[in-house]
mmCIF file of C-alpha atoms in Angstrom:
data_model
loop_
_atom_site.group_PDB
_atom_site.id
_atom_site.type_symbol
_atom_site.label_atom_id
_atom_site.label_comp_id
_atom_site.label_asym_id
_atom_site.label_seq_id
_atom_site.Cartn_x
_atom_site.Cartn_y
_atom_site.Cartn_z
ATOM 1 C CA UNK P 4 -18.871 -29.313 -13.751
ATOM 2 C CA UNK P 5 -21.167 -26.500 -13.503
ATOM 3 C CA UNK P 6 -22.282 -24.787 -17.110
ATOM 4 C CA UNK P 7 -21.098 -21.332 -17.738
ATOM 5 C CA UNK P 8 -24.289 -19.886 -17.095
ATOM 6 C CA UNK P 9 -24.533 -21.276 -13.447
ATOM 7 C CA UNK P 10 -21.845 -18.947 -12.314
ATOM 8 C CA UNK P 11 -22.356 -15.156 -11.496
ATOM 9 C CA UNK P 12 -19.013 -14.297 -12.653
ATOM 10 C CA UNK P 13 -15.750 -15.934 -13.951
ATOM 11 C CA UNK P 14 -13.332 -13.688 -11.657
ATOM 12 C CA UNK P 15 -14.566 -12.100 -7.966
ATOM 13 C CA UNK P 16 -12.848 -9.916 -6.370
ATOM 14 C CA UNK P 17 -12.789 -9.017 -3.016
ATOM 15 C CA UNK P 18 -11.505 -5.567 -2.085
ATOM 16 C CA UNK P 19 -12.341 -2.032 -3.740
ATOM 17 C CA UNK P 20 -9.248 -0.204 -2.859
ATOM 18 C CA UNK P 21 -6.518 0.232 -6.019
ATOM 19 C CA UNK P 22 -4.971 -2.907 -5.908
ATOM 20 C CA UNK P 23 -8.233 -4.980 -6.114
ATOM 21 C CA UNK P 24 -9.842 -2.201 -8.468
ATOM 22 C CA UNK P 25 -6.396 -2.491 -10.958
ATOM 23 C CA UNK P 26 -6.474 -6.037 -11.234
ATOM 24 C CA UNK P 27 -10.039 -5.976 -12.385
ATOM 25 C CA UNK P 28 -9.224 -2.954 -15.018
ATOM 26 C CA UNK P 29 -6.204 -5.558 -16.041
ATOM 27 C CA UNK P 30 -8.676 -8.599 -16.492
ATOM 28 C CA UNK P 31 -11.342 -6.602 -18.392
ATOM 29 C CA UNK P 32 -8.197 -5.197 -21.091
ATOM 30 C CA UNK P 33 -6.477 -8.702 -20.734
ATOM 31 C CA UNK P 34 -9.039 -10.480 -21.624
ATOM 32 C CA UNK P 35 -12.524 -8.901 -23.172
ATOM 33 C CA UNK P 36 -15.537 -10.330 -22.232
ATOM 34 C CA UNK P 37 -14.615 -12.503 -18.935
ATOM 35 C CA UNK P 38 -17.251 -11.812 -16.289
ATOM 36 C CA UNK P 39 -15.446 -9.672 -13.447
ATOM 37 C CA UNK P 40 -17.281 -8.456 -9.981
ATOM 38 C CA UNK P 41 -15.678 -6.682 -7.356
ATOM 39 C CA UNK P 42 -17.074 -6.621 -3.971
ATOM 40 C CA UNK P 43 -16.245 -3.798 -1.602
ATOM 41 C CA UNK P 44 -17.930 -3.930 2.131
ATOM 42 C CA UNK P 45 -17.431 0.031 2.309
ATOM 43 C CA UNK P 46 -19.837 2.253 0.257
ATOM 44 C CA UNK P 47 -17.075 3.669 -2.252
ATOM 45 C CA UNK P 48 -13.680 2.828 -3.173
ATOM 46 C CA UNK P 49 -10.259 3.508 -1.570
ATOM 47 C CA UNK P 50 -11.807 4.062 1.842
ATOM 48 C CA UNK P 51 -8.775 2.634 3.583
ATOM 49 C CA UNK P 52 -4.686 1.996 2.675
ATOM 50 C CA UNK P 53 -5.496 3.607 -0.604
ATOM 51 C CA UNK P 54 -7.397 6.975 0.435
ATOM 52 C CA UNK P 55 -5.211 7.601 3.717
ATOM 53 C CA UNK P 56 -1.504 7.761 2.478
ATOM 54 C CA UNK P 57 0.594 10.334 1.724
ATOM 55 C CA UNK P 58 0.155 10.635 -2.061
ATOM 56 C CA UNK P 59 3.355 9.602 -3.023
ATOM 57 C CA UNK P 60 4.520 8.289 -6.342
ATOM 58 C CA UNK P 61 7.373 6.320 -5.061
ATOM 59 C CA UNK P 62 10.336 5.825 -7.365
ATOM 60 C CA UNK P 63 11.506 2.368 -5.894
ATOM 61 C CA UNK P 64 14.640 3.238 -4.840
ATOM 62 C CA UNK P 65 14.576 2.012 -1.246
ATOM 63 C CA UNK P 66 13.904 -1.841 -2.079
ATOM 64 C CA UNK P 67 16.258 -4.265 -3.244
ATOM 65 C CA UNK P 68 17.265 -5.192 -6.834
ATOM 66 C CA UNK P 69 15.383 -8.387 -7.898
ATOM 67 C CA UNK P 70 12.080 -7.840 -5.500
ATOM 68 C CA UNK P 71 8.691 -7.421 -6.367
ATOM 69 C CA UNK P 72 8.526 -4.464 -4.419
ATOM 70 C CA UNK P 73 11.534 -3.049 -6.816
ATOM 71 C CA UNK P 74 10.344 -3.891 -10.162
ATOM 72 C CA UNK P 75 6.838 -3.255 -9.815
ATOM 73 C CA UNK P 76 7.380 0.100 -8.156
ATOM 74 C CA UNK P 77 10.116 1.353 -10.874
ATOM 75 C CA UNK P 78 7.984 0.490 -13.487
ATOM 76 C CA UNK P 79 4.340 1.394 -12.132
ATOM 77 C CA UNK P 80 5.908 4.971 -11.183
ATOM 78 C CA UNK P 81 6.084 5.614 -15.096
ATOM 79 C CA UNK P 82 2.975 3.762 -15.885
ATOM 80 C CA UNK P 83 0.883 5.642 -13.214
ATOM 81 C CA UNK P 84 2.145 9.063 -14.412
ATOM 82 C CA UNK P 85 0.923 7.942 -17.851
ATOM 83 C CA UNK P 86 -2.296 6.908 -16.755
ATOM 84 C CA UNK P 87 -2.850 10.191 -14.449
ATOM 85 C CA UNK P 88 -1.724 12.486 -17.726
ATOM 86 C CA UNK P 89 -4.362 10.175 -20.045
ATOM 87 C CA UNK P 90 -7.129 10.407 -17.805
ATOM 88 C CA UNK P 91 -6.571 13.938 -16.279
ATOM 89 C CA UNK P 92 -5.856 13.000 -12.690
ATOM 90 C CA UNK P 93 -4.302 15.709 -10.580
ATOM 91 C CA UNK P 94 -0.457 14.753 -10.682
ATOM 92 C CA UNK P 95 2.772 16.025 -10.559
ATOM 93 C CA UNK P 96 6.628 14.452 -10.997
ATOM 94 C CA UNK P 97 8.742 16.498 -8.417
ATOM 95 C CA UNK P 98 11.535 14.663 -7.363
ATOM 96 C CA UNK P 99 12.277 14.496 -3.948
ATOM 97 C CA UNK P 100 15.319 14.698 -1.217
ATOM 98 C CA UNK P 101 16.870 12.063 1.030
ATOM 99 C CA UNK P 102 18.587 13.719 3.482
ATOM 100 C CA UNK P 103 21.224 12.695 6.057
ATOM 101 C CA UNK P 104 20.837 14.656 9.183
ATOM 102 C CA UNK P 105 24.145 12.837 10.812
ATOM 103 C CA UNK P 106 27.292 11.122 9.878
ATOM 104 C CA UNK P 107 25.689 7.764 11.054
ATOM 105 C CA UNK P 108 23.577 8.029 7.978
ATOM 106 C CA UNK P 109 26.160 8.810 5.371
ATOM 107 C CA UNK P 110 26.819 5.136 4.726
ATOM 108 C CA UNK P 111 23.295 3.956 4.465
ATOM 109 C CA UNK P 112 22.732 7.278 2.009
ATOM 110 C CA UNK P 113 25.673 5.827 -0.239
ATOM 111 C CA UNK P 114 24.117 2.489 -0.157
ATOM 112 C CA UNK P 115 20.866 3.875 -1.800
ATOM 113 C CA UNK P 116 22.865 5.928 -4.492
ATOM 114 C CA UNK P 117 24.412 2.481 -5.385
ATOM 115 C CA UNK P 118 20.678 0.923 -5.442
ATOM 116 C CA UNK P 119 19.053 3.826 -7.313
ATOM 117 C CA UNK P 120 21.690 3.814 -9.730
ATOM 118 C CA UNK P 121 20.951 -0.171 -10.193
ATOM 119 C CA UNK P 122 17.735 0.317 -10.902
ATOM 120 C CA UNK P 123 18.510 2.927 -13.763
ATOM 121 C CA UNK P 124 17.129 5.660 -11.868
ATOM 122 C CA UNK P 125 18.301 9.516 -11.869
ATOM 123 C CA UNK P 126 20.414 9.959 -8.604
ATOM 124 C CA UNK P 127 21.847 13.125 -8.091
ATOM 125 C CA UNK P 128 24.330 13.670 -4.897
ATOM 126 C CA UNK P 129 24.236 16.751 -2.990
ATOM 127 C CA UNK P 130 25.780 18.894 -0.606
ATOM 128 C CA UNK P 131 24.600 21.255 2.324
ATOM 129 C CA UNK P 132 24.586 23.947 -0.152
ATOM 130 C CA UNK P 133 22.841 21.948 -2.968
ATOM 131 C CA UNK P 134 20.171 21.183 -0.274
ATOM 132 C CA UNK P 135 19.310 24.719 0.153
ATOM 133 C CA UNK P 136 19.055 25.254 -3.718
ATOM 134 C CA UNK P 137 16.073 22.808 -3.519
ATOM 135 C CA UNK P 138 15.212 23.388 -0.199
ATOM 136 C CA UNK P 139 16.058 26.492 1.568
ATOM 137 C CA UNK P 140 14.754 25.367 4.698
ATOM 138 C CA UNK P 141 15.829 22.194 4.982
ATOM 139 C CA UNK P 142 19.358 21.179 7.048
ATOM 140 C CA UNK P 143 21.655 17.914 6.421
ATOM 141 C CA UNK P 144 25.334 16.504 5.903
ATOM 142 C CA UNK P 145 24.601 15.408 2.819
ATOM 143 C CA UNK P 146 21.391 14.274 0.789
ATOM 144 C CA UNK P 147 20.536 12.240 -2.560
ATOM 145 C CA UNK P 148 17.805 13.979 -4.822
ATOM 146 C CA UNK P 149 15.794 11.030 -7.351
ATOM 147 C CA UNK P 150 13.994 12.729 -10.272
ATOM 148 C CA UNK P 151 11.227 10.030 -10.608
ATOM 149 C CA UNK P 152 9.438 10.670 -7.378
ATOM 150 C CA UNK P 153 6.479 12.505 -7.518
ATOM 151 C CA UNK P 154 2.985 12.892 -6.402
ATOM 152 C CA UNK P 155 -1.054 12.318 -7.254
ATOM 153 C CA UNK P 156 -4.336 11.694 -5.793
ATOM 154 C CA UNK P 157 -4.587 7.703 -5.630
ATOM 155 C CA UNK P 158 -8.442 8.220 -4.572
ATOM 156 C CA UNK P 159 -9.002 9.683 -8.035
ATOM 157 C CA UNK P 160 -7.042 6.918 -9.874
ATOM 158 C CA UNK P 161 -9.089 4.404 -7.900
ATOM 159 C CA UNK P 162 -11.908 6.078 -8.989
ATOM 160 C CA UNK P 163 -10.910 5.905 -12.492
ATOM 161 C CA UNK P 164 -10.097 2.243 -12.678
ATOM 162 C CA UNK P 165 -13.688 1.714 -11.337
ATOM 163 C CA UNK P 166 -15.069 3.739 -13.808
ATOM 164 C CA UNK P 167 -13.161 2.144 -16.760
ATOM 165 C CA UNK P 168 -13.569 -1.711 -15.628
ATOM 166 C CA UNK P 169 -17.284 -0.711 -15.613
ATOM 167 C CA UNK P 170 -17.285 0.826 -19.035
ATOM 168 C CA UNK P 171 -15.946 -2.627 -19.644
ATOM 169 C CA UNK P 172 -18.368 -4.564 -18.447
ATOM 170 C CA UNK P 173 -17.427 -5.314 -14.804
ATOM 171 C CA UNK P 174 -19.595 -5.115 -12.028
ATOM 172 C CA UNK P 175 -18.962 -3.635 -8.621
ATOM 173 C CA UNK P 176 -21.039 -4.299 -5.554
ATOM 174 C CA UNK P 177 -20.816 -1.590 -2.607
ATOM 175 C CA UNK P 178 -21.585 -2.634 0.993
ATOM 176 C CA UNK P 179 -20.848 -6.239 0.105
ATOM 177 C CA UNK P 180 -19.092 -7.359 3.124
ATOM 178 C CA UNK P 181 -17.984 -11.083 2.588
ATOM 179 C CA UNK P 182 -18.796 -12.968 5.672
ATOM 180 C CA UNK P 183 -18.051 -16.721 4.334
ATOM 181 C CA UNK P 184 -16.576 -18.646 1.122
ATOM 182 C CA UNK P 185 -17.177 -21.957 0.231
ATOM 183 C CA UNK P 186 -14.622 -23.733 -2.196
ATOM 184 C CA UNK P 187 -15.737 -25.967 -4.319
ATOM 185 C CA UNK P 188 -14.623 -28.474 -7.062
ATOM 186 C CA UNK P 189 -15.739 -26.334 -9.437
ATOM 187 C CA UNK P 190 -14.664 -23.069 -8.046
ATOM 188 C CA UNK P 191 -16.119 -21.138 -4.983
ATOM 189 C CA UNK P 192 -19.353 -19.573 -3.623
ATOM 190 C CA UNK P 193 -19.053 -16.188 -1.538
ATOM 191 C CA UNK P 194 -21.811 -15.235 1.035
ATOM 192 C CA UNK P 195 -21.817 -11.366 1.883
ATOM 193 C CA UNK P 196 -23.423 -9.893 5.045
ATOM 194 C CA UNK P 197 -26.639 -9.159 3.252
ATOM 195 C CA UNK P 198 -27.027 -13.196 2.662
ATOM 196 C CA UNK P 199 -26.686 -12.875 -1.040
ATOM 197 C CA UNK P 200 -24.199 -15.696 -2.559
ATOM 198 C CA UNK P 201 -22.041 -15.258 -5.374
ATOM 199 C CA UNK P 202 -20.589 -18.467 -7.453
ATOM 200 C CA UNK P 203 -17.471 -17.606 -9.146
ATOM 201 C CA UNK P 204 -14.765 -19.448 -10.948
ATOM 202 C CA UNK P 205 -12.196 -17.876 -9.104
ATOM 203 C CA UNK P 206 -11.551 -15.719 -6.281
ATOM 204 C CA UNK P 207 -9.047 -13.150 -5.822
ATOM 205 C CA UNK P 208 -8.493 -11.496 -2.601
ATOM 206 C CA UNK P 209 -7.659 -7.937 -2.524
ATOM 207 C CA UNK P 210 -8.711 -7.191 0.962
ATOM 208 C CA UNK P 211 -5.907 -4.996 2.432
ATOM 209 C CA UNK P 212 -6.370 -5.227 6.493
ATOM 210 C CA UNK P 213 -8.465 -7.880 6.322
ATOM 211 C CA UNK P 214 -6.588 -10.344 3.726
ATOM 212 C CA UNK P 215 -5.249 -12.924 6.369
ATOM 213 C CA UNK P 216 -8.920 -13.439 7.333
ATOM 214 C CA UNK P 217 -10.363 -13.566 4.077
ATOM 215 C CA UNK P 218 -7.385 -16.320 3.308
ATOM 216 C CA UNK P 219 -8.591 -18.326 6.333
ATOM 217 C CA UNK P 220 -12.330 -17.774 5.538
ATOM 218 C CA UNK P 221 -11.408 -19.468 2.207
ATOM 219 C CA UNK P 222 -9.515 -22.223 3.804
ATOM 220 C CA UNK P 223 -5.989 -21.618 2.676
ATOM 221 C CA UNK P 224 -3.737 -21.183 5.271
ATOM 222 C CA UNK P 225 -1.488 -17.467 4.594
ATOM 223 C CA UNK P 226 1.537 -18.545 6.879
ATOM 224 C CA UNK P 227 1.278 -14.876 8.023
ATOM 225 C CA UNK P 228 -1.320 -12.515 9.712
ATOM 226 C CA UNK P 229 -1.561 -8.439 9.461
ATOM 227 C CA UNK P 230 -0.693 -6.758 11.942
ATOM 228 C CA UNK P 231 -2.102 -3.133 11.830
ATOM 229 C CA UNK P 232 0.249 0.199 12.485
ATOM 230 C CA UNK P 233 -1.464 3.431 12.910
ATOM 231 C CA UNK P 234 0.343 6.272 10.954
ATOM 232 C CA UNK P 235 -0.321 9.760 12.427
ATOM 233 C CA UNK P 236 -0.118 12.816 10.004
ATOM 234 C CA UNK P 237 0.223 16.256 10.751
ATOM 235 C CA UNK P 238 -0.778 19.530 7.961
ATOM 236 C CA UNK P 239 1.957 21.916 8.243
ATOM 237 C CA UNK P 240 0.180 25.621 8.856
ATOM 238 C CA UNK P 241 2.763 27.111 6.891
ATOM 239 C CA UNK P 242 3.645 25.180 3.580
ATOM 240 C CA UNK P 243 5.783 27.779 2.240
ATOM 241 C CA UNK P 244 8.761 26.192 4.257
ATOM 242 C CA UNK P 245 8.447 22.866 2.074
ATOM 243 C CA UNK P 246 8.970 23.204 -1.529
ATOM 244 C CA UNK P 247 8.653 19.620 -2.194
ATOM 245 C CA UNK P 248 9.255 16.011 -0.806
ATOM 246 C CA UNK P 249 11.927 15.836 1.760
ATOM 247 C CA UNK P 250 12.679 12.536 3.011
ATOM 248 C CA UNK P 251 15.120 11.121 6.186
ATOM 249 C CA UNK P 252 17.361 7.809 5.708
ATOM 250 C CA UNK P 253 15.350 5.386 6.450
ATOM 251 C CA UNK P 254 16.366 2.085 8.822
ATOM 252 C CA UNK P 255 17.028 -0.807 6.559
ATOM 253 C CA UNK P 256 15.725 -2.791 9.718
ATOM 254 C CA UNK P 257 12.391 -1.741 9.365
ATOM 255 C CA UNK P 258 9.576 -1.332 6.321
ATOM 256 C CA UNK P 259 8.914 2.045 7.431
ATOM 257 C CA UNK P 260 10.456 4.791 5.668
ATOM 258 C CA UNK P 261 10.325 7.648 8.788
ATOM 259 C CA UNK P 262 8.698 10.999 9.308
ATOM 260 C CA UNK P 263 9.211 12.486 5.961
ATOM 261 C CA UNK P 264 7.318 16.361 4.411
ATOM 262 C CA UNK P 265 5.156 15.912 1.374
ATOM 263 C CA UNK P 266 3.891 18.906 -0.416
ATOM 264 C CA UNK P 267 0.527 17.240 -2.339
ATOM 265 C CA UNK P 268 -1.154 17.974 -5.568
ATOM 266 C CA UNK P 269 -3.171 20.387 -3.818
ATOM 267 C CA UNK P 270 -0.462 22.667 -2.330
ATOM 268 C CA UNK P 271 -0.722 21.526 1.274
ATOM 269 C CA UNK P 272 2.223 19.790 3.068
ATOM 270 C CA UNK P 273 1.787 16.661 5.282
ATOM 271 C CA UNK P 274 4.492 15.460 7.633
ATOM 272 C CA UNK P 275 4.149 11.807 9.248
ATOM 273 C CA UNK P 276 3.322 9.211 9.250
ATOM 274 C CA UNK P 277 5.061 7.681 12.329
ATOM 275 C CA UNK P 278 3.952 4.289 12.953
ATOM 276 C CA UNK P 279 2.498 2.886 16.168
ATOM 277 C CA UNK P 280 0.541 -0.426 16.848
ATOM 278 C CA UNK P 281 -3.328 0.235 16.118
ATOM 279 C CA UNK P 282 -5.887 -1.245 18.189
ATOM 280 C CA UNK P 283 -8.370 -2.494 15.424
ATOM 281 C CA UNK P 284 -7.603 -3.162 12.054
ATOM 282 C CA UNK P 285 -9.306 0.014 10.970
ATOM 283 C CA UNK P 286 -7.851 1.894 14.328
ATOM 284 C CA UNK P 287 -7.172 5.448 12.859
ATOM 285 C CA UNK P 288 -7.899 6.941 16.168
ATOM 286 C CA UNK P 289 -6.410 6.020 19.593
ATOM 287 C CA UNK P 290 -9.498 5.497 20.990
ATOM 288 C CA UNK P 291 -10.748 2.595 18.441
ATOM 289 C CA UNK P 292 -10.537 -0.730 19.927
ATOM 290 C CA UNK P 293 -12.209 -3.990 18.741
ATOM 291 C CA UNK P 294 -11.341 -6.284 21.466
ATOM 292 C CA UNK P 295 -11.817 -9.893 18.758
ATOM 293 C CA UNK P 296 -9.174 -7.771 16.357
ATOM 294 C CA UNK P 297 -6.871 -7.007 19.670
ATOM 295 C CA UNK P 298 -6.921 -10.139 20.901
ATOM 296 C CA UNK P 299 -5.939 -12.113 17.781
ATOM 297 C CA UNK P 300 -3.193 -10.127 17.082
ATOM 298 C CA UNK P 301 -2.000 -10.486 20.587
ATOM 299 C CA UNK P 302 -2.447 -13.934 20.016
ATOM 300 C CA UNK P 303 -0.095 -14.328 17.162
ATOM 301 C CA UNK P 304 2.985 -15.312 17.932
ATOM 302 C CA UNK P 305 4.943 -12.997 15.991
ATOM 303 C CA UNK P 306 3.398 -10.280 17.186
ATOM 304 C CA UNK P 307 5.119 -10.676 20.481
ATOM 305 C CA UNK P 308 8.434 -11.103 18.690
ATOM 306 C CA UNK P 309 8.594 -8.379 16.921
ATOM 307 C CA UNK P 310 7.793 -6.135 20.500
ATOM 308 C CA UNK P 311 10.729 -8.271 21.994
ATOM 309 C CA UNK P 312 13.608 -7.336 19.015
ATOM 310 C CA UNK P 313 12.099 -3.832 18.406
ATOM 311 C CA UNK P 314 11.040 -2.296 21.817
ATOM 312 C CA UNK P 315 13.046 0.419 21.668
ATOM 313 C CA UNK P 316 12.113 1.426 18.084
ATOM 314 C CA UNK P 317 8.381 1.167 19.280
ATOM 315 C CA UNK P 318 8.825 2.885 22.550
ATOM 316 C CA UNK P 319 10.112 5.877 20.781
ATOM 317 C CA UNK P 320 7.350 5.852 17.668
ATOM 318 C CA UNK P 321 4.574 5.706 20.839
ATOM 319 C CA UNK P 322 6.561 8.576 22.662
ATOM 320 C CA UNK P 323 6.238 10.368 19.365
ATOM 321 C CA UNK P 324 2.727 9.824 18.874
ATOM 322 C CA UNK P 325 1.771 10.733 22.370
ATOM 323 C CA UNK P 326 4.273 13.876 22.711
ATOM 324 C CA UNK P 327 3.681 16.588 19.994
ATOM 325 C CA UNK P 328 6.724 18.007 21.147
ATOM 326 C CA UNK P 329 8.592 14.990 20.571
ATOM 327 C CA UNK P 330 7.186 14.375 17.008
ATOM 328 C CA UNK P 331 8.380 18.164 16.528
ATOM 329 C CA UNK P 332 11.749 17.597 17.700
ATOM 330 C CA UNK P 333 11.685 14.876 15.179
ATOM 331 C CA UNK P 334 10.342 17.001 12.499
ATOM 332 C CA UNK P 335 13.290 19.703 13.417
ATOM 333 C CA UNK P 336 16.439 17.391 12.623
ATOM 334 C CA UNK P 337 15.026 18.006 9.139
ATOM 335 C CA UNK P 338 13.339 21.181 9.017
ATOM 336 C CA UNK P 339 14.580 23.425 11.870
ATOM 337 C CA UNK P 340 12.157 26.285 11.633
ATOM 338 C CA UNK P 341 9.298 23.907 12.281
ATOM 339 C CA UNK P 342 7.492 24.720 15.633
ATOM 340 C CA UNK P 343 4.393 22.873 17.618
ATOM 341 C CA UNK P 344 2.318 25.397 16.636
ATOM 342 C CA UNK P 345 3.058 24.879 12.744
ATOM 343 C CA UNK P 346 1.666 20.987 13.027
ATOM 344 C CA UNK P 347 -2.196 20.481 12.452
ATOM 345 C CA UNK P 348 -3.609 16.964 12.953
ATOM 346 C CA UNK P 349 -4.326 15.637 9.933
ATOM 347 C CA UNK P 350 -6.357 11.854 9.340
ATOM 348 C CA UNK P 351 -4.424 9.145 9.831
ATOM 349 C CA UNK P 352 -4.131 5.850 8.107
ATOM 350 C CA UNK P 353 -3.614 2.133 8.843
ATOM 351 C CA UNK P 354 -0.697 -0.023 7.214
ATOM 352 C CA UNK P 355 -1.711 -3.847 6.898
ATOM 353 C CA UNK P 356 1.608 -5.091 7.898
ATOM 354 C CA UNK P 357 2.009 -8.991 7.288
ATOM 355 C CA UNK P 358 3.997 -10.559 9.787
ATOM 356 C CA UNK P 359 5.515 -14.168 9.997
ATOM 357 C CA UNK P 360 5.275 -16.379 12.926
ATOM 358 C CA UNK P 361 8.824 -15.589 13.967
ATOM 359 C CA UNK P 362 8.135 -12.198 14.134
ATOM 360 C CA UNK P 363 9.723 -10.924 10.663
ATOM 361 C CA UNK P 364 8.229 -8.396 9.056
ATOM 362 C CA UNK P 365 7.261 -9.467 5.469
ATOM 363 C CA UNK P 366 9.391 -6.608 3.482
ATOM 364 C CA UNK P 367 8.315 -7.557 -0.241
ATOM 365 C CA UNK P 368 4.807 -8.074 -1.793
ATOM 366 C CA UNK P 369 3.590 -11.317 -0.986
ATOM 367 C CA UNK P 370 0.865 -13.145 -3.821
ATOM 368 C CA UNK P 371 0.201 -16.866 -3.276
ATOM 369 C CA UNK P 372 -2.203 -19.173 -5.362
ATOM 370 C CA UNK P 373 -4.213 -22.229 -4.308
ATOM 371 C CA UNK P 374 -7.066 -23.966 -6.268
ATOM 372 C CA UNK P 375 -9.794 -21.259 -7.003
ATOM 373 C CA UNK P 376 -7.981 -18.389 -5.438
ATOM 374 C CA UNK P 377 -5.562 -15.926 -5.774
ATOM 375 C CA UNK P 378 -4.133 -14.116 -2.440
ATOM 376 C CA UNK P 379 -2.274 -10.751 -2.315
ATOM 377 C CA UNK P 380 -1.256 -11.222 1.459
ATOM 378 C CA UNK P 381 0.950 -8.359 2.041
ATOM 379 C CA UNK P 382 0.716 -5.047 -0.272
ATOM 380 C CA UNK P 383 1.956 -1.679 1.839
ATOM 381 C CA UNK P 384 3.650 1.222 0.298
ATOM 382 C CA UNK P 385 4.697 1.081 -2.255
ATOM 383 C CA UNK P 386 1.472 -0.562 -3.523
ATOM 384 C CA UNK P 387 -0.689 2.278 -4.368
ATOM 385 C CA UNK P 388 2.350 3.129 -6.818
ATOM 386 C CA UNK P 389 3.098 -0.351 -8.059
ATOM 387 C CA UNK P 390 -0.766 -1.071 -8.506
ATOM 388 C CA UNK P 391 -1.088 -1.251 -12.476
ATOM 389 C CA UNK P 392 1.419 -3.655 -12.591
ATOM 390 C CA UNK P 393 0.275 -5.675 -9.237
ATOM 391 C CA UNK P 394 -2.692 -5.749 -10.973
ATOM 392 C CA UNK P 395 -1.427 -7.160 -14.209
ATOM 393 C CA UNK P 396 0.342 -10.046 -12.420
ATOM 394 C CA UNK P 397 -2.646 -10.976 -10.197
ATOM 395 C CA UNK P 398 -4.716 -11.074 -13.300
ATOM 396 C CA UNK P 399 -2.506 -13.121 -15.215
ATOM 397 C CA UNK P 400 -2.849 -15.604 -12.006
ATOM 398 C CA UNK P 401 -6.685 -15.466 -11.831
ATOM 399 C CA UNK P 402 -6.982 -16.343 -15.565
ATOM 400 C CA UNK P 403 -4.914 -19.459 -15.116
ATOM 401 C CA UNK P 404 -7.045 -20.350 -12.544
ATOM 402 C CA UNK P 405 -10.131 -19.851 -14.106
ATOM 403 C CA UNK P 406 -8.786 -22.003 -17.123
ATOM 404 C CA UNK P 407 -8.237 -24.868 -14.749
ATOM 405 C CA UNK P 408 -12.132 -24.981 -14.267
ATOM 406 C CA UNK P 409 -12.586 -25.628 -18.315
ATOM 407 C CA UNK P 410 -13.301 -22.375 -18.895
ATOM 408 C CA UNK P 411 -12.200 -20.761 -22.060
ATOM 409 C CA UNK P 412 -11.214 -17.177 -22.631
ATOM 410 C CA UNK P 413 -13.759 -15.130 -24.471
ATOM 411 C CA UNK P 414 -12.585 -14.022 -27.528
ATOM 412 C CA UNK P 415 -9.472 -12.075 -28.086
ATOM 413 C CA UNK P 416 -10.661 -8.380 -29.136
ATOM 414 C CA UNK P 417 -8.303 -5.271 -29.921
ATOM 415 C CA UNK P 418 -4.657 -6.880 -30.250
ATOM 416 C CA UNK P 419 -5.122 -7.949 -26.317
ATOM 417 C CA UNK P 420 -4.137 -11.802 -25.335
ATOM 418 C CA UNK P 421 -4.549 -13.726 -22.397
#
């Protein structure tokens, strides 16, 4: 067994997005004195999913009761608002409308009402005239208003988590891409692209778009593969057309919420995203192709099964990606006044969607443990909203794994407990 001094840290977190930073933050608060290091391959935090989403604090209304997404999003939304208020981070609790635009959506809208009430959310049913009271330019047969939805600056949240964690003794290394993981009886040794080796009792994998690859480096079978989907956004040239947040009724067969309208904390209104297959894990533009990553996606049986099962849906998404007029028509179902000229291209994001071998899209957060490792294998939306409770759960698992190495928790301070 290695001595305490031989370890470079007690817990090593891979990934400087909001989930990885929330995990490190939770460890420093739960077990003060624990040596935590975060490795991030970029030269700053929140460069991928965290910093490239619509900035929405989700209510949790979409997710089945009892699921991690439902529990963590409902709890996380309230905690995130408090965190933003405490640290002076731009945010607003605006509420949102979910709007049915044709009769076939009405049963699904009613089911969302029941689900929202089961979660204890403030849900109000609206007719066409009441929709206009909230959003004069939006048209629909019926809608619901969910009062706890809001917006915030998730990049600023991630930066604050990093600051708080560092102030408590944690370390962050940027520009540190992990290229090898060696699991030993005493823990793990990780090598970065610059040749440095970090020895830790426990490895926590919060690598997002690369989480399955990191799991395999550690010798663990993730049981799924990340299949990247690019979400393309436009910015509304006439932001006065939208007061707050407007969503369509989602299709329960897919984990995507559909093209929606989001007024951010800076007053700009973003329209999107769609969901099209990306040709690279960080394929933020159509021209970005990484042959090895694309080949790995195509080699996964689940990718082909998704394509066969959902080709009509996928074809529609690709058509709206390639045709601005088709995208505009989709938006006009909610916002008839919008024109092609109103839509200005905005930076895209990529969703790290875990897909099983049989083609099933993993619909819930997926966290797996193994000796000396904890892997967060599926944490797309609403993971940013749910990041504080996710971080606490991953931290709990990591500290239990650390104990298995003979580690004794540091002295408990300020009423915190391990």
